[in-house]
GROMACS .gro file of N, CA and C in nm:
model
  249
    1SER      N    1  -0.785  -2.580   3.036
    1SER     CA    2  -0.811  -2.624   2.903
    1SER      C    3  -0.749  -2.557   2.776
    2PRO      N    4  -0.744  -2.638   2.674
    2PRO     CA    5  -0.677  -2.563   2.556
    2PRO      C    6  -0.769  -2.474   2.482
    3ALA      N    7  -0.709  -2.406   2.398
    3ALA     CA    8  -0.795  -2.314   2.328
    3ALA      C    9  -0.887  -2.374   2.215
    4MET      N   10  -0.997  -2.333   2.202
    4MET     CA   11  -1.078  -2.372   2.088
    4MET      C   12  -1.048  -2.291   1.957
    5PHE      N   13  -1.021  -2.342   1.833
    5PHE     CA   14  -0.986  -2.279   1.712
    5PHE      C   15  -1.047  -2.325   1.593
    6SER      N   16  -1.115  -2.265   1.538
    6SER     CA   17  -1.199  -2.333   1.409
    6SER      C   18  -1.168  -2.231   1.292
    7VAL      N   19  -1.153  -2.269   1.166
    7VAL     CA   20  -1.146  -2.189   1.055
    7VAL      C   21  -1.234  -2.271   0.940
    8ILE      N   22  -1.332  -2.182   0.897
    8ILE     CA   23  -1.416  -2.241   0.799
    8ILE      C   24  -1.433  -2.142   0.675
    9ALA      N   25  -1.424  -2.204   0.554
    9ALA     CA   26  -1.444  -2.137   0.426
    9ALA      C   27  -1.595  -2.122   0.402
   10ASP      N   28  -1.638  -2.002   0.394
   10ASP     CA   29  -1.785  -1.975   0.356
   10ASP      C   30  -1.793  -1.945   0.226
   11ALA      N   31  -1.836  -2.051   0.149
   11ALA     CA   32  -1.826  -2.028  -0.004
   11ALA      C   33  -1.949  -1.929  -0.052
   12ALA      N   34  -2.051  -1.948   0.029
   12ALA     CA   35  -2.178  -1.866  -0.013
   12ALA      C   36  -2.140  -1.726  -0.006
   13ASN      N   37  -2.050  -1.675   0.099
   13ASN     CA   38  -2.039  -1.530   0.135
   13ASN      C   39  -1.897  -1.496   0.103
   14ASN      N   40  -1.817  -1.590   0.042
   14ASN     CA   41  -1.688  -1.575  -0.004
   14ASN      C   42  -1.590  -1.510   0.119
   15LEU      N   43  -1.608  -1.581   0.230
   15LEU     CA   44  -1.544  -1.546   0.358
   15LEU      C   45  -1.475  -1.645   0.416
   16VAL      N   46  -1.372  -1.624   0.485
   16VAL     CA   47  -1.296  -1.708   0.587
   16VAL      C   48  -1.344  -1.671   0.717
   17ARG      N   49  -1.402  -1.775   0.782
   17ARG     CA   50  -1.481  -1.736   0.927
   17ARG      C   51  -1.382  -1.814   1.027
   18VAL      N   52  -1.327  -1.736   1.114
   18VAL     CA   53  -1.230  -1.764   1.223
   18VAL      C   54  -1.302  -1.752   1.352
   19SER      N   55  -1.289  -1.847   1.448
   19SER     CA   56  -1.341  -1.848   1.582
   19SER      C   57  -1.237  -1.908   1.676
   20TYR      N   58  -1.236  -1.842   1.773
   20TYR     CA   59  -1.133  -1.879   1.893
   20TYR      C   60  -1.167  -1.864   2.019
   21GLY      N   61  -1.160  -1.952   2.126
   21GLY     CA   62  -1.205  -1.932   2.251
   21GLY      C   63  -1.087  -1.990   2.345
   22THR      N   64  -1.055  -1.915   2.445
   22THR     CA   65  -0.958  -1.932   2.549
   22THR      C   66  -0.995  -1.906   2.675
   23PRO      N   67  -0.949  -1.985   2.778
   23PRO     CA   68  -0.996  -1.953   2.919
   23PRO      C   69  -0.904  -1.830   2.968
   24VAL      N   70  -0.795  -1.804   2.902
   24VAL     CA   71  -0.709  -1.705   2.945
   24VAL      C   72  -0.748  -1.542   2.884
   25ALA      N   73  -0.784  -1.455   2.949
   25ALA     CA   74  -0.816  -1.324   2.884
   25ALA      C   75  -0.693  -1.253   2.838
   26GLY      N   76  -0.724  -1.177   2.739
   26GLY     CA   77  -0.603  -1.101   2.673
   26GLY      C   78  -0.633  -1.089   2.535
   27PRO      N   79  -0.531  -1.021   2.466
   27PRO     CA   80  -0.547  -0.993   2.326
   27PRO      C   81  -0.532  -1.118   2.243
   28MET      N   82  -0.598  -1.122   2.143
   28MET     CA   83  -0.600  -1.240   2.029
   28MET      C   84  -0.563  -1.178   1.892
   29THR      N   85  -0.467  -1.242   1.826
   29THR     CA   86  -0.428  -1.186   1.701
   29THR      C   87  -0.434  -1.300   1.588
   30PHE      N   88  -0.536  -1.268   1.487
   30PHE     CA   89  -0.544  -1.377   1.387
   30PHE      C   90  -0.459  -1.321   1.254
   31ASP      N   91  -0.370  -1.420   1.211
   31ASP     CA   92  -0.303  -1.368   1.067
   31ASP      C   93  -0.333  -1.475   0.968
   32ILE      N   94  -0.363  -1.421   0.834
   32ILE     CA   95  -0.395  -1.510   0.735
   32ILE      C   96  -0.269  -1.494   0.628
   33PHE      N   97  -0.229  -1.613   0.588
   33PHE     CA   98  -0.096  -1.619   0.507
   33PHE      C   99  -0.149  -1.688   0.379
   34SER      N  100  -0.071  -1.646   0.276
   34SER     CA  101  -0.073  -1.733   0.151
   34SER      C  102   0.009  -1.861   0.164
   35VAL      N  103   0.000  -1.958   0.101
   35VAL     CA  104   0.083  -2.095   0.106
   35VAL      C  105   0.219  -2.053   0.085
   36GLU      N  106   0.239  -1.928   0.007
   36GLU     CA  107   0.379  -1.893  -0.024
   36GLU      C  108   0.448  -1.792   0.091
   37GLY      N  109   0.384  -1.780   0.183
   37GLY     CA  110   0.412  -1.720   0.317
   37GLY      C  111   0.391  -1.569   0.326
   38SER      N  112   0.324  -1.508   0.213
   38SER     CA  113   0.283  -1.360   0.237
   38SER      C  114   0.168  -1.337   0.320
   39LEU      N  115   0.187  -1.248   0.411
   39LEU     CA  116   0.078  -1.205   0.508
   39LEU      C  117  -0.020  -1.131   0.449
   40LEU      N  118  -0.145  -1.190   0.432
   40LEU     CA  119  -0.259  -1.143   0.365
   40LEU      C  120  -0.335  -1.042   0.433
   41ALA      N  121  -0.353  -1.066   0.565
   41ALA     CA  122  -0.446  -0.991   0.661
   41ALA      C  123  -0.411  -1.013   0.805
   42THR      N  124  -0.432  -0.937   0.888
   42THR     CA  125  -0.412  -0.948   1.033
   42THR      C  126  -0.526  -0.866   1.100
   43HIS      N  127  -0.559  -0.927   1.225
   43HIS     CA  128  -0.671  -0.856   1.295
   43HIS      C  129  -0.657  -0.906   1.435
   44THR      N  130  -0.660  -0.799   1.523
   44THR     CA  131  -0.631  -0.818   1.671
   44THR      C  132  -0.763  -0.794   1.751
   45VAL      N  133  -0.805  -0.892   1.838
   45VAL     CA  134  -0.908  -0.856   1.934
   45VAL      C  135  -0.863  -0.849   2.067
   46LYS      N  136  -0.888  -0.728   2.146
   46LYS     CA  137  -0.837  -0.697   2.281
   46LYS      C  138  -0.929  -0.759   2.398
   47GLY      N  139  -0.867  -0.814   2.482
   47GLY     CA  140  -0.927  -0.865   2.614
   47GLY      C  141  -1.042  -0.932   2.629
   48GLN      N  142  -1.062  -1.027   2.545
   48GLN     CA  143  -1.184  -1.129   2.551
   48GLN      C  144  -1.130  -1.260   2.554
   49GLY      N  145  -1.210  -1.346   2.601
   49GLY     CA  146  -1.183  -1.474   2.597
   49GLY      C  147  -1.227  -1.568   2.470
   50ASN      N  148  -1.305  -1.486   2.402
   50ASN     CA  149  -1.370  -1.540   2.277
   50ASN      C  150  -1.373  -1.442   2.169
   51ALA      N  151  -1.328  -1.488   2.051
   51ALA     CA  152  -1.333  -1.391   1.941
   51ALA      C  153  -1.378  -1.433   1.808
   52THR      N  154  -1.448  -1.374   1.709
   52THR     CA  155  -1.467  -1.443   1.579
   52THR      C  156  -1.425  -1.330   1.490
   53TRP      N  157  -1.404  -1.360   1.365
   53TRP     CA  158  -1.358  -1.270   1.257
   53TRP      C  159  -1.399  -1.336   1.121
   54ALA      N  160  -1.464  -1.247   1.029
   54ALA     CA  161  -1.493  -1.294   0.906
   54ALA      C  162  -1.419  -1.207   0.800
   55TRP      N  163  -1.319  -1.283   0.740
   55TRP     CA  164  -1.237  -1.209   0.643
   55TRP      C  165  -1.297  -1.227   0.514
   56PRO      N  166  -1.312  -1.124   0.418
   56PRO     CA  167  -1.344  -1.137   0.277
   56PRO      C  168  -1.232  -1.186   0.195
   57ALA      N  169  -1.252  -1.307   0.131
   57ALA     CA  170  -1.136  -1.380   0.070
   57ALA      C  171  -1.114  -1.300  -0.067
   58GLY      N  172  -1.199  -1.232  -0.121
   58GLY     CA  173  -1.167  -1.163  -0.270
   58GLY      C  174  -1.169  -1.278  -0.368
   59ASP      N  175  -1.069  -1.261  -0.429
   59ASP     CA  176  -1.054  -1.342  -0.578
   59ASP      C  177  -0.961  -1.456  -0.552
   60ARG      N  178  -0.956  -1.519  -0.432
   60ARG     CA  179  -0.853  -1.630  -0.403
   60ARG      C  180  -0.917  -1.764  -0.414
   61ASN      N  181  -1.028  -1.773  -0.492
   61ASN     CA  182  -1.099  -1.902  -0.508
   61ASN      C  183  -0.981  -2.033  -0.549
   62GLY      N  184  -0.997  -2.137  -0.472
   62GLY     CA  185  -0.909  -2.242  -0.492
   62GLY      C  186  -0.781  -2.236  -0.433
   63ARG      N  187  -0.752  -2.133  -0.370
   63ARG     CA  188  -0.619  -2.118  -0.287
   63ARG      C  189  -0.624  -2.176  -0.149
   64LEU      N  190  -0.501  -2.228  -0.117
   64LEU     CA  191  -0.478  -2.282   0.023
   64LEU      C  192  -0.427  -2.159   0.110
   65LEU      N  193  -0.495  -2.131   0.224
   65LEU     CA  194  -0.456  -2.027   0.317
   65LEU      C  195  -0.408  -2.089   0.452
   66ILE      N  196  -0.326  -2.022   0.508
   66ILE     CA  197  -0.286  -2.067   0.651
   66ILE      C  198  -0.344  -1.957   0.738
   67VAL      N  199  -0.419  -1.992   0.851
   67VAL     CA  200  -0.473  -1.901   0.940
   67VAL      C  201  -0.398  -1.924   1.079
   68ARG      N  202  -0.356  -1.840   1.151
   68ARG     CA  203  -0.280  -1.839   1.267
   68ARG      C  204  -0.346  -1.771   1.363
   69ALA      N  205  -0.372  -1.824   1.491
   69ALA     CA  206  -0.421  -1.760   1.603
   69ALA      C  207  -0.319  -1.744   1.711
   70THR      N  208  -0.291  -1.628   1.760
   70THR     CA  209  -0.205  -1.609   1.877
   70THR      C  210  -0.272  -1.543   2.001
   71SER      N  211  -0.245  -1.619   2.101
   71SER     CA  212  -0.311  -1.550   2.245
   71SER      C  213  -0.207  -1.591   2.346
   72ALA      N  214  -0.265  -1.549   2.473
   72ALA     CA  215  -0.177  -1.590   2.591
   72ALA      C  216  -0.171  -1.723   2.619
   73SER      N  217  -0.268  -1.816   2.563
   73SER     CA  218  -0.269  -1.953   2.550
   73SER      C  219  -0.152  -2.025   2.470
   74GLY      N  220  -0.108  -1.942   2.365
   74GLY     CA  221  -0.028  -1.995   2.274
   74GLY      C  222  -0.052  -1.972   2.140
   75THR      N  223  -0.001  -2.043   2.035
   75THR     CA  224  -0.026  -2.024   1.882
   75THR      C  225  -0.060  -2.143   1.844
   76GLN      N  226  -0.179  -2.127   1.755
   76GLN     CA  227  -0.217  -2.256   1.659
   76GLN      C  228  -0.233  -2.186   1.519
   77ALA      N  229  -0.225  -2.292   1.432
   77ALA     CA  230  -0.237  -2.248   1.289
   77ALA      C  231  -0.334  -2.370   1.221
   78LYS      N  232  -0.384  -2.327   1.121
   78LYS     CA  233  -0.488  -2.424   1.048
   78LYS      C  234  -0.482  -2.380   0.892
   79ARG      N  235  -0.493  -2.487   0.831
   79ARG     CA  236  -0.509  -2.467   0.683
   79ARG      C  237  -0.662  -2.475   0.641
   80VAL      N  238  -0.684  -2.379   0.537
   80VAL     CA  239  -0.818  -2.387   0.479
   80VAL      C  240  -0.809  -2.362   0.319
   81VAL      N  241  -0.899  -2.451   0.252
   81VAL     CA  242  -0.883  -2.424   0.120
   81VAL      C  243  -1.015  -2.350   0.069
   82LEU      N  244  -0.990  -2.246   0.001
   82LEU     CA  245  -1.123  -2.167  -0.056
   82LEU      C  246  -1.173  -2.255  -0.187
   83PRO      N  247  -1.307  -2.268  -0.187
   83PRO     CA  248  -1.361  -2.343  -0.285
   83PRO      C  249  -1.351  -2.260  -0.415
   0.00000   0.00000   0.00000
């Protein structure tokens, strides 16, 4: 089965919430990019089939971000707009 990947802008807490689930064990890496392509943050979770990460968005209100998840199941990317 394919990986489950969700990205939510949590306006109340000024966070980007990322969750990812895959049937394949192994490390997962989350990368957050600006729309211009700058890497803003990266986070790796080792050895689990499911992972969550809450990233503090700082003063990036109104910005479009790209969140990429990479695991043994492959790579997926999603866009999120911060309110």
